[in-house]
PDB file of C-alpha atoms in Angstrom:
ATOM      1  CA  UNK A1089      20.853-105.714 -16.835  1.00 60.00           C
ATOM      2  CA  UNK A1090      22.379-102.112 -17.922  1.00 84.00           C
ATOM      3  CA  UNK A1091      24.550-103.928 -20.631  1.00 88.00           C
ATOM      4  CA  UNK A1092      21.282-105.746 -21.668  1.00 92.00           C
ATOM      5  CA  UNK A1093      19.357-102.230 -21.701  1.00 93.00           C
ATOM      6  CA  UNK A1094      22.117 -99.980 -23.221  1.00 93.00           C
ATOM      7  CA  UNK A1095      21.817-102.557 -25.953  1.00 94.00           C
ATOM      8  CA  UNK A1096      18.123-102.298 -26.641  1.00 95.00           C
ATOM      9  CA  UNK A1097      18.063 -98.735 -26.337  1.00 96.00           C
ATOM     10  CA  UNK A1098      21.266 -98.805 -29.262  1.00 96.00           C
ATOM     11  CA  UNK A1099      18.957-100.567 -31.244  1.00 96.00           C
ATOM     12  CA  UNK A1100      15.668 -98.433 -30.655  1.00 96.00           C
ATOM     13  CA  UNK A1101      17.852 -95.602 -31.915  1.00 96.00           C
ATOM     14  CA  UNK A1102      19.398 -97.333 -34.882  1.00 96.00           C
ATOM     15  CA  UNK A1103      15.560 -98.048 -35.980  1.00 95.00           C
ATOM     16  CA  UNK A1104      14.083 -95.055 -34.960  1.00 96.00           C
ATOM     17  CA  UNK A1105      16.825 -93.314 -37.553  1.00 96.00           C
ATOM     18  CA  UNK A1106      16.118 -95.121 -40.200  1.00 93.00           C
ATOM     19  CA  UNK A1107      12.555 -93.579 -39.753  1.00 94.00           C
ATOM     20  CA  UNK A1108      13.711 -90.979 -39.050  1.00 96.00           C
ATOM     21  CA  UNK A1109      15.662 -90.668 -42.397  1.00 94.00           C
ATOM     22  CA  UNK A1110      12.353 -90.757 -44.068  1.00 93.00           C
ATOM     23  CA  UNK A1111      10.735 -87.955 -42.093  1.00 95.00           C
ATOM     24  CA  UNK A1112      13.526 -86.053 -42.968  1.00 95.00           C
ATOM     25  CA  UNK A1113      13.845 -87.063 -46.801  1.00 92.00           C
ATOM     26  CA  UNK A1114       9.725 -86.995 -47.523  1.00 93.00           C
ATOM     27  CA  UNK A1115       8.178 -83.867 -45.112  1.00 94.00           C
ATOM     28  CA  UNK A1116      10.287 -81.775 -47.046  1.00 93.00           C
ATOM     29  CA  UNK A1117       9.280 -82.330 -50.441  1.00 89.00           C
ATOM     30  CA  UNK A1118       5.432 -83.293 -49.522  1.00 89.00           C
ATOM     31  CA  UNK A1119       5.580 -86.965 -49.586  1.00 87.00           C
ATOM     32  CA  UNK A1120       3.265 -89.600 -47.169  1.00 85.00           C
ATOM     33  CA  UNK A1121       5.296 -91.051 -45.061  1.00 85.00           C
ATOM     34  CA  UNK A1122       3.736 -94.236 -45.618  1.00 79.00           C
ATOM     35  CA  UNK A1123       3.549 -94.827 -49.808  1.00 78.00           C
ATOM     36  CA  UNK A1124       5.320 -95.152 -51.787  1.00 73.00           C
ATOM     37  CA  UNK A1125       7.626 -97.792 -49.627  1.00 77.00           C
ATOM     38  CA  UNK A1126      10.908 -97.349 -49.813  1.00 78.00           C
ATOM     39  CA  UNK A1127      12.683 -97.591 -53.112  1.00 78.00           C
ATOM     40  CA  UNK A1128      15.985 -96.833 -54.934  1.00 70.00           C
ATOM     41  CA  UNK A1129      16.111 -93.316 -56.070  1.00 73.00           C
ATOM     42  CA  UNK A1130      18.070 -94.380 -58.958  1.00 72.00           C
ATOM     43  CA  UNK A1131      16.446 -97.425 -60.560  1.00 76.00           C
ATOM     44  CA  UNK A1132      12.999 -97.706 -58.634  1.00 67.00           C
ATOM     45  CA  UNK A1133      13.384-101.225 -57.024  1.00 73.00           C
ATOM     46  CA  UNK A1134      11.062-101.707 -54.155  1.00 80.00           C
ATOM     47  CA  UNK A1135      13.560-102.446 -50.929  1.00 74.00           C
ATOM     48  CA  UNK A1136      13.029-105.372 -48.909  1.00 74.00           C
ATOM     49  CA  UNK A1137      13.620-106.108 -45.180  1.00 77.00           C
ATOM     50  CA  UNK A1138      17.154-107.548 -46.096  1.00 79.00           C
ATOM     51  CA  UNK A1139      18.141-103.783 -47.599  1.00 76.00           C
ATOM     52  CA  UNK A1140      16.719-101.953 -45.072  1.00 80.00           C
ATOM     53  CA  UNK A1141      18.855-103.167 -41.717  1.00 85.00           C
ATOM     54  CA  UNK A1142      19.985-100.028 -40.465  1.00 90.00           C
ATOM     55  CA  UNK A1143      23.775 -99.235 -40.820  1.00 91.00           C
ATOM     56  CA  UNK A1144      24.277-102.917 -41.662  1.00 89.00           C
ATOM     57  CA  UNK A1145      22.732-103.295 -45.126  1.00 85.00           C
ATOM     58  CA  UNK A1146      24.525 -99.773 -46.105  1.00 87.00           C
ATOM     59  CA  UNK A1147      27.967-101.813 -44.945  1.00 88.00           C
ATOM     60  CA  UNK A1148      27.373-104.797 -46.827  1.00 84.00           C
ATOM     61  CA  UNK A1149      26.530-103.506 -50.033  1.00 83.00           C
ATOM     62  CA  UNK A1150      29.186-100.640 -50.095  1.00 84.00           C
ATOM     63  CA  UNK A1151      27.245 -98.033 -50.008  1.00 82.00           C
ATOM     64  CA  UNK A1152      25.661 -99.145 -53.377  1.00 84.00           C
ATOM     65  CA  UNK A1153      22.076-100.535 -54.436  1.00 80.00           C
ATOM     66  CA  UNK A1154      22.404-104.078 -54.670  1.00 78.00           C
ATOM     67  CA  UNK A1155      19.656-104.493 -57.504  1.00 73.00           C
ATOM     68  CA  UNK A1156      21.387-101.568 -60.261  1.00 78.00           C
ATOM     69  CA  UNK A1157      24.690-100.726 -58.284  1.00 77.00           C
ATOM     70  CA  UNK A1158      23.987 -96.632 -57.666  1.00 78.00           C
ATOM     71  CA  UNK A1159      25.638 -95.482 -55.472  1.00 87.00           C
ATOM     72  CA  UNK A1160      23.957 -94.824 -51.946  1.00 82.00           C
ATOM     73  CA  UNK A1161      24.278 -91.475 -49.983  1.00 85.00           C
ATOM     74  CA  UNK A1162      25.882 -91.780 -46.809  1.00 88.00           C
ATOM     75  CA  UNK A1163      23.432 -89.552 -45.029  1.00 89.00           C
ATOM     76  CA  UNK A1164      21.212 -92.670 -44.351  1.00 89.00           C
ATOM     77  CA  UNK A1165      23.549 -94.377 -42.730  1.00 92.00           C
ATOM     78  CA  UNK A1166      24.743 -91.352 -40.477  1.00 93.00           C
ATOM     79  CA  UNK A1167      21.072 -90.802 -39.650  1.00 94.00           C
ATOM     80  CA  UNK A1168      21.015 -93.838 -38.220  1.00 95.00           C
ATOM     81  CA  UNK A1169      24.302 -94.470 -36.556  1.00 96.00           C
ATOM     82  CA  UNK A1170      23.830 -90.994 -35.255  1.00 96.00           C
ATOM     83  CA  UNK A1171      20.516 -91.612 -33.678  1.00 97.00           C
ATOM     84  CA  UNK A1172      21.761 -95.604 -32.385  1.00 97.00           C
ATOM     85  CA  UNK A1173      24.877 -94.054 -30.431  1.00 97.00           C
ATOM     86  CA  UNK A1174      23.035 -90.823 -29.249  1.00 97.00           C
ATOM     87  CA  UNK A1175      20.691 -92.300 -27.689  1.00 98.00           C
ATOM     88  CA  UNK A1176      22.917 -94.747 -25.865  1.00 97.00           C
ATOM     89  CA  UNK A1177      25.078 -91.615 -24.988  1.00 96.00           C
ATOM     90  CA  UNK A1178      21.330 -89.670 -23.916  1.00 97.00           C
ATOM     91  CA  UNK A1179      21.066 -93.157 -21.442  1.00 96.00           C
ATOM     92  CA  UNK A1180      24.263 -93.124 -20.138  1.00 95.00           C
ATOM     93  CA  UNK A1181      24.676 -89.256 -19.040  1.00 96.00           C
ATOM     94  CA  UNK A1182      20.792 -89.558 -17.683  1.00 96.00           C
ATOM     95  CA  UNK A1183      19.413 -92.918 -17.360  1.00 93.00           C
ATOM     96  CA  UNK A1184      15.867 -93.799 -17.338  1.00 94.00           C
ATOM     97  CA  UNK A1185      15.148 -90.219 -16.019  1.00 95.00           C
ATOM     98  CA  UNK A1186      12.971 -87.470 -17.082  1.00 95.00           C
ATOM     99  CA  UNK A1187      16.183 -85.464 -18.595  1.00 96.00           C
ATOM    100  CA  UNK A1188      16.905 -88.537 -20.627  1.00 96.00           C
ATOM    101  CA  UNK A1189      13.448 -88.290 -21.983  1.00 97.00           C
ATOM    102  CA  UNK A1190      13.818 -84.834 -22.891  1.00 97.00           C
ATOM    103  CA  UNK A1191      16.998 -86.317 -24.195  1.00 97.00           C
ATOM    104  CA  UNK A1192      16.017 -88.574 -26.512  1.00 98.00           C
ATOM    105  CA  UNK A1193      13.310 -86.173 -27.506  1.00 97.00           C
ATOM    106  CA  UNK A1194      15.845 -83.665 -28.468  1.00 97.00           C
ATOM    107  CA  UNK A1195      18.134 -86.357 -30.000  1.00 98.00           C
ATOM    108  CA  UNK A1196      15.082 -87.250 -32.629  1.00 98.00           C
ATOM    109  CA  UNK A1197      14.267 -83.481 -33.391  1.00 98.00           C
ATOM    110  CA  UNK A1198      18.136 -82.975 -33.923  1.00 97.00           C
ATOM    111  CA  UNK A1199      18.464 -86.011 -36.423  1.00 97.00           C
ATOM    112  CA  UNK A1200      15.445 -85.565 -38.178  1.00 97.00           C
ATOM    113  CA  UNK A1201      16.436 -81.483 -38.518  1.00 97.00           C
ATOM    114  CA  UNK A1202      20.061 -82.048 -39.469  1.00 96.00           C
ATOM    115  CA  UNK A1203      19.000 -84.868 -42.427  1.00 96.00           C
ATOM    116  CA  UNK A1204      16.539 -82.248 -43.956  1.00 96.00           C
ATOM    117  CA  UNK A1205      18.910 -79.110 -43.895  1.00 95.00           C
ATOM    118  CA  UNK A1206      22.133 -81.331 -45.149  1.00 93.00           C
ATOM    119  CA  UNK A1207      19.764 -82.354 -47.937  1.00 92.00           C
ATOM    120  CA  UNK A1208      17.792 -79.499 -48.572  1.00 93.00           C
ATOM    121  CA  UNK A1209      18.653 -75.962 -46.528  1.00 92.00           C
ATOM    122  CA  UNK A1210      15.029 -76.514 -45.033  1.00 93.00           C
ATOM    123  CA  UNK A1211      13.908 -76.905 -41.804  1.00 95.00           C
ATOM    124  CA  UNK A1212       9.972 -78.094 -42.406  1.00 94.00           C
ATOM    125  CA  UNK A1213       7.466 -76.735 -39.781  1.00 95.00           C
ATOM    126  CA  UNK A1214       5.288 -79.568 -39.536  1.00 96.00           C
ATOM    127  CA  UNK A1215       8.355 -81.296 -37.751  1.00 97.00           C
ATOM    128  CA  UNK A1216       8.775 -78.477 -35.370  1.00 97.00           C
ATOM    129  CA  UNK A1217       5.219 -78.233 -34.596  1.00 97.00           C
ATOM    130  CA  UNK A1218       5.319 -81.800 -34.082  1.00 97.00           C
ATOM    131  CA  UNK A1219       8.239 -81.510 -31.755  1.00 97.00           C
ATOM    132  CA  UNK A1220       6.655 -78.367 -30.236  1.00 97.00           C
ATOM    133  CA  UNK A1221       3.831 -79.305 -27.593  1.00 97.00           C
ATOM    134  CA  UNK A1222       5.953 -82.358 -26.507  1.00 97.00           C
ATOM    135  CA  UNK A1223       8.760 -80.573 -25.937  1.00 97.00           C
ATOM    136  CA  UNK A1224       7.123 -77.515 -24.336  1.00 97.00           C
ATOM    137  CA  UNK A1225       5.164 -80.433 -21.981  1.00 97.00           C
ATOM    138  CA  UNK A1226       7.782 -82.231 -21.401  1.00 97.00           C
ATOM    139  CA  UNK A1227      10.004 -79.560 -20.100  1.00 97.00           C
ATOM    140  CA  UNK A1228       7.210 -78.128 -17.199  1.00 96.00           C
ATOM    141  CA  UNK A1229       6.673 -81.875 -15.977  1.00 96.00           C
ATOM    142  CA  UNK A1230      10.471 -82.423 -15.823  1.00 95.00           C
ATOM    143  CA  UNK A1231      11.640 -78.821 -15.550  1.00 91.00           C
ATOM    144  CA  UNK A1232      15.987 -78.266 -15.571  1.00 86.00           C
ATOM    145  CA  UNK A1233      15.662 -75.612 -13.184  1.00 87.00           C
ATOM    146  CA  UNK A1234      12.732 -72.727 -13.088  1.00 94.00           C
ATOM    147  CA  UNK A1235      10.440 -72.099 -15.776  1.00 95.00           C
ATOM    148  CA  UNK A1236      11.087 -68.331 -16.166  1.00 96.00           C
ATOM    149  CA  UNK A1237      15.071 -69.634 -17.463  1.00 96.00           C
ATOM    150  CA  UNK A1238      13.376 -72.240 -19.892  1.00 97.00           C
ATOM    151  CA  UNK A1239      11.362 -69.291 -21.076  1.00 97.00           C
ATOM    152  CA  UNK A1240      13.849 -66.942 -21.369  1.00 97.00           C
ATOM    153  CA  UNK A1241      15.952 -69.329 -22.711  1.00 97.00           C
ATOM    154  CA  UNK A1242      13.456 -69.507 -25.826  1.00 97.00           C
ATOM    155  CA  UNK A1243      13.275 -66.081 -25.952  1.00 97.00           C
ATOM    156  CA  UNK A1244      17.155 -65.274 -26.473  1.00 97.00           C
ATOM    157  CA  UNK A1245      17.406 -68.044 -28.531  1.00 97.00           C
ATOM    158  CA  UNK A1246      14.898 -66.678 -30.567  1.00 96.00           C
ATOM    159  CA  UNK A1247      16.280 -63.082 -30.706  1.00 96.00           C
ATOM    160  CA  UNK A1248      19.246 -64.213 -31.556  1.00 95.00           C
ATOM    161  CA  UNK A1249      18.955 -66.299 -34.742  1.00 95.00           C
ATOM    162  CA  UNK A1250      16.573 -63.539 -35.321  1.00 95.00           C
ATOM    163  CA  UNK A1251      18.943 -60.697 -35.939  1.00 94.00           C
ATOM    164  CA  UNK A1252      21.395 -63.020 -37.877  1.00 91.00           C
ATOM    165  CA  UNK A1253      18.092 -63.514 -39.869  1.00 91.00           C
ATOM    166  CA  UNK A1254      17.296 -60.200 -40.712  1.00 90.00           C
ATOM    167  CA  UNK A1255      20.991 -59.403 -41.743  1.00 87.00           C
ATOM    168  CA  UNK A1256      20.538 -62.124 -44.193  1.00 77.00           C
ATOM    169  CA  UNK A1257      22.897 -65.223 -42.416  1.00 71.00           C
ATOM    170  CA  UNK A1258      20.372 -67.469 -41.054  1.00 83.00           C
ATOM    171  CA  UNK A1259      16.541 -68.752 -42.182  1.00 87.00           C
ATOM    172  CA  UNK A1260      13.772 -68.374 -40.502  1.00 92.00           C
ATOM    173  CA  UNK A1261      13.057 -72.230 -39.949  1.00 93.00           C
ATOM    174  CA  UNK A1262      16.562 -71.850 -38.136  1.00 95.00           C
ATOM    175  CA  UNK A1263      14.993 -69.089 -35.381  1.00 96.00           C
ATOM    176  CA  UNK A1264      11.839 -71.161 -34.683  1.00 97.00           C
ATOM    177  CA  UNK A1265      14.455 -74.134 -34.249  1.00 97.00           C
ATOM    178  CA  UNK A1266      16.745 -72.093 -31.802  1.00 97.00           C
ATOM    179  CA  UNK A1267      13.441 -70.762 -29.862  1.00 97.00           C
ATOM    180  CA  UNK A1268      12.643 -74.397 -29.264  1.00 98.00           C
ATOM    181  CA  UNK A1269      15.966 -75.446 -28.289  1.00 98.00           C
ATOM    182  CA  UNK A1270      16.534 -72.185 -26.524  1.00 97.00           C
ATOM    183  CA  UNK A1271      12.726 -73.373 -24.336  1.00 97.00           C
ATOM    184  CA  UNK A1272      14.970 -76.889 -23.676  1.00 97.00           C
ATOM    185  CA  UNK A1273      18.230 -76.049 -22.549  1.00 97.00           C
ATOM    186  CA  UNK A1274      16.877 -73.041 -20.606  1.00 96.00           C
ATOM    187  CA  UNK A1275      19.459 -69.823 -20.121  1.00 95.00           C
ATOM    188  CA  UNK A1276      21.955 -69.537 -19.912  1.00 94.00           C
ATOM    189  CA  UNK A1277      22.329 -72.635 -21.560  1.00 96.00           C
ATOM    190  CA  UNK A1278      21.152 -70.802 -24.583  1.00 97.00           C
ATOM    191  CA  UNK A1279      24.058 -68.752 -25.127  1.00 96.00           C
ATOM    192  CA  UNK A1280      26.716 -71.202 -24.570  1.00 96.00           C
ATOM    193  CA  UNK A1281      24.473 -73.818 -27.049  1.00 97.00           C
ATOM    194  CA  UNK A1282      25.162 -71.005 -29.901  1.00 97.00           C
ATOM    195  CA  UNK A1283      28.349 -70.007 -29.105  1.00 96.00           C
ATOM    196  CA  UNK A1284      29.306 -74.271 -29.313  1.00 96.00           C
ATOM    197  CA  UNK A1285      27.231 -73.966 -32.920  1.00 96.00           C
ATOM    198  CA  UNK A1286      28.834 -70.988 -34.278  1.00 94.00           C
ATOM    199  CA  UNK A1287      32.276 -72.777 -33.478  1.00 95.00           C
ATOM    200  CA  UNK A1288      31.025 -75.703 -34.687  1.00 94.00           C
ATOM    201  CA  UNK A1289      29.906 -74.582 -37.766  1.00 90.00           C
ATOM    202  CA  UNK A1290      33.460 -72.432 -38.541  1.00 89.00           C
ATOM    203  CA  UNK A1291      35.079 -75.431 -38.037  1.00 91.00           C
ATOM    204  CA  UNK A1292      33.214 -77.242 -40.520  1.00 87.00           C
ATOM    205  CA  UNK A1293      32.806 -74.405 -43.494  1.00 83.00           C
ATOM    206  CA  UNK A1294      36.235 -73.445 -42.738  1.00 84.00           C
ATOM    207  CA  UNK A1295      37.407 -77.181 -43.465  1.00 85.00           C
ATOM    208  CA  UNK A1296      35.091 -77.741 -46.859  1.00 79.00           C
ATOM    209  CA  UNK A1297      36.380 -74.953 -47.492  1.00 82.00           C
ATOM    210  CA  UNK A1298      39.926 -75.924 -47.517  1.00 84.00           C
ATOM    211  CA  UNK A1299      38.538 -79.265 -49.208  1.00 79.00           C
ATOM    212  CA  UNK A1300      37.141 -77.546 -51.702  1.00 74.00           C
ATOM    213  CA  UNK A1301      33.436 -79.102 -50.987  1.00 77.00           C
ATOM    214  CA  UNK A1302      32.224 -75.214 -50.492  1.00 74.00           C
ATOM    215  CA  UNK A1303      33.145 -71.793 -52.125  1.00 76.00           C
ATOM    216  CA  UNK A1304      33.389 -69.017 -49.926  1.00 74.00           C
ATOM    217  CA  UNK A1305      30.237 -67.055 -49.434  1.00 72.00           C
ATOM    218  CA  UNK A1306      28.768 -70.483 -50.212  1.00 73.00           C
ATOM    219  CA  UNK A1307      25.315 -71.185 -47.809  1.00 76.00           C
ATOM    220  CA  UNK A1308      25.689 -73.716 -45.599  1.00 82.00           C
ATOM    221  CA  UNK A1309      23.000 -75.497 -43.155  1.00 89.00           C
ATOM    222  CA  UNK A1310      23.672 -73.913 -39.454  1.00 92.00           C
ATOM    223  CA  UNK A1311      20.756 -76.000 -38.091  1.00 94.00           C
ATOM    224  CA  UNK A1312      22.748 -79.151 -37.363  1.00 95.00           C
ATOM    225  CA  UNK A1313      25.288 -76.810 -35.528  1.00 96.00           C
ATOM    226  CA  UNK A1314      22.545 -75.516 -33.589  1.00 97.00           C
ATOM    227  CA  UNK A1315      21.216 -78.412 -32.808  1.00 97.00           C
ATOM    228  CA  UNK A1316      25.023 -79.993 -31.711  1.00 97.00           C
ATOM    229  CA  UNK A1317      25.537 -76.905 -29.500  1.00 97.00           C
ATOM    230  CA  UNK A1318      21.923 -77.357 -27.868  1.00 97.00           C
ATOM    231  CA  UNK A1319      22.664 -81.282 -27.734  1.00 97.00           C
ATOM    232  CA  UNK A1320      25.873 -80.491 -25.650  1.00 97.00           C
ATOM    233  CA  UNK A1321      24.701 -77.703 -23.824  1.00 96.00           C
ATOM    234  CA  UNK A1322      21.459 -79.703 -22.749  1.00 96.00           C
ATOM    235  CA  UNK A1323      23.758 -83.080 -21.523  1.00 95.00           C
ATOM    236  CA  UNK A1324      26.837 -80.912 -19.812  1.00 94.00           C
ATOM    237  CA  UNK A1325      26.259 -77.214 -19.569  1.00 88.00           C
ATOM    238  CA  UNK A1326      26.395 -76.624 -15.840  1.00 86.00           C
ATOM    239  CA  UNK A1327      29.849 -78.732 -16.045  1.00 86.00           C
ATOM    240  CA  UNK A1328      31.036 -76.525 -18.867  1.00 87.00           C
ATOM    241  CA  UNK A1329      29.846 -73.051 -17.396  1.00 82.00           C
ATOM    242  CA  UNK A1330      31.117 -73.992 -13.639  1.00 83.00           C
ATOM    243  CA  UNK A1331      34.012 -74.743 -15.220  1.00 83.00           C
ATOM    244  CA  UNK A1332      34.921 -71.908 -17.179  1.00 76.00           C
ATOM    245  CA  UNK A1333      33.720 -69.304 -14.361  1.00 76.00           C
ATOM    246  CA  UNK A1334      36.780 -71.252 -12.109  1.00 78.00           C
ATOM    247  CA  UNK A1335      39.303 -70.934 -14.556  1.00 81.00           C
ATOM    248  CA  UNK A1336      38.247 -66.553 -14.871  1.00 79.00           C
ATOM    249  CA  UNK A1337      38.568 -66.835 -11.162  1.00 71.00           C
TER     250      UNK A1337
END
């Protein structure tokens, strides 16, 4: 029965990311997330069922559209796989629990986010005001430890991204994100979700970098990191912070 469930919930997530993909492609730029259906950016063809199985169709047609060849971005896929094997991973740490609602919860906010700043450095509102009162709800009917730390943990998070704001490093769709991930993960969570971003994202800039994807002083999204660290910090923080407070010992 939990092989038979993991399964199903895989497969929620793979299809939730593939609608997910179009939140995250359309809010953006203004466009219903019903019409037009879903078409190839390059030569217009209306997709059927048969090129929109998520992760699948992207596999068997290369990564290209099988009506004019164009090449597909691999963000779709991602999306998808990402959301499939998070969610799984959300079920696995939590089972069918109130965290592993908030779980998934976060999981869809994080996918949605991280497709919209990879594609265009935005972070739409109407996604985190969408997120908002079912997060905030969610959170005081299955609470991670007292409110006041969920609170502050909103606040710091919050403050935070806020000063990096106003010296010009971050956006300000990235400090409403962090105040609702700092609400989540609660504090101190908070503090070790950024510190896992900003190590994160060095990683990453430091290796396009070294690719030569990026040029230095080049902008590059920080809300996926943000979102990672908060995704971590949410699923193992005590573990992590227990853990480092014995080895300082």
């Amino acid at each position: 029965m939990t092989i038979v469930l993991a399964v199903y919930i895989t497969l929620t997530g793979l299809i939730l990311g593939s609608f997910y993909n179009v939140v995250a492609l359309r809010v953006p730029v203004g466009e219903s997330l019903l019409r037009p259906s879903s078409r190839c950016t390059s030569c217009g063809t209306q997709l059927t069922a048969r090129d929109l199985v998520p992760v699948l169709s992207y596999l068997l047609s290369g990564g290209k559209c099988r009506h004019c060849g164009a090449k597909v971005s691999p963000l779709y896929m991602l999306g998808e796989a990402a959301t499939g094997l998070l969610f799984l991973g959300v079920y696995m740490r939590f089972g069918l629990t109130g965290n592993g609602v908030i779980g998934w919860m976060l999981v869809s906010l994080s996918v949605i986010v991280t497709v919209a700043d990879l594609r265009f450095m935005l972070i739409p509102n109407k996604v985190l005001l969408f997120f908002l009162p079912l997060l905030l709800w969610l959170v005081i009917v299955f609470p991670g430890g007292p409110l006041w730390s969920h609170l502050l943990g909103g606040v710091v998070g919050c403050v935070i991204v806020l000063l990096l704001a106003l010296l010009g490093g971050m956006g300000m769709g990235d400090v409403k994100l962090f105040a609702l991930l700092g609400w989540v993960v609660g504090f101190p969570n908070v503090l070790l979700a950024f510190l896992i971003a900003c190590a994160l994202g060095t990683v990453a800039g430091g290796t396009l970098m070294l690719l030569g994807r990026v040029k230095r002083k080049q902008p590059i999204p920080f809300g996926p990191w943000l979102a990672a660290g908060s995704m971590i910090a949410f699923s193992y923080g005590s573990h992590l912070i227990s853990g480092y407070l014995a080895l300082i010992r």
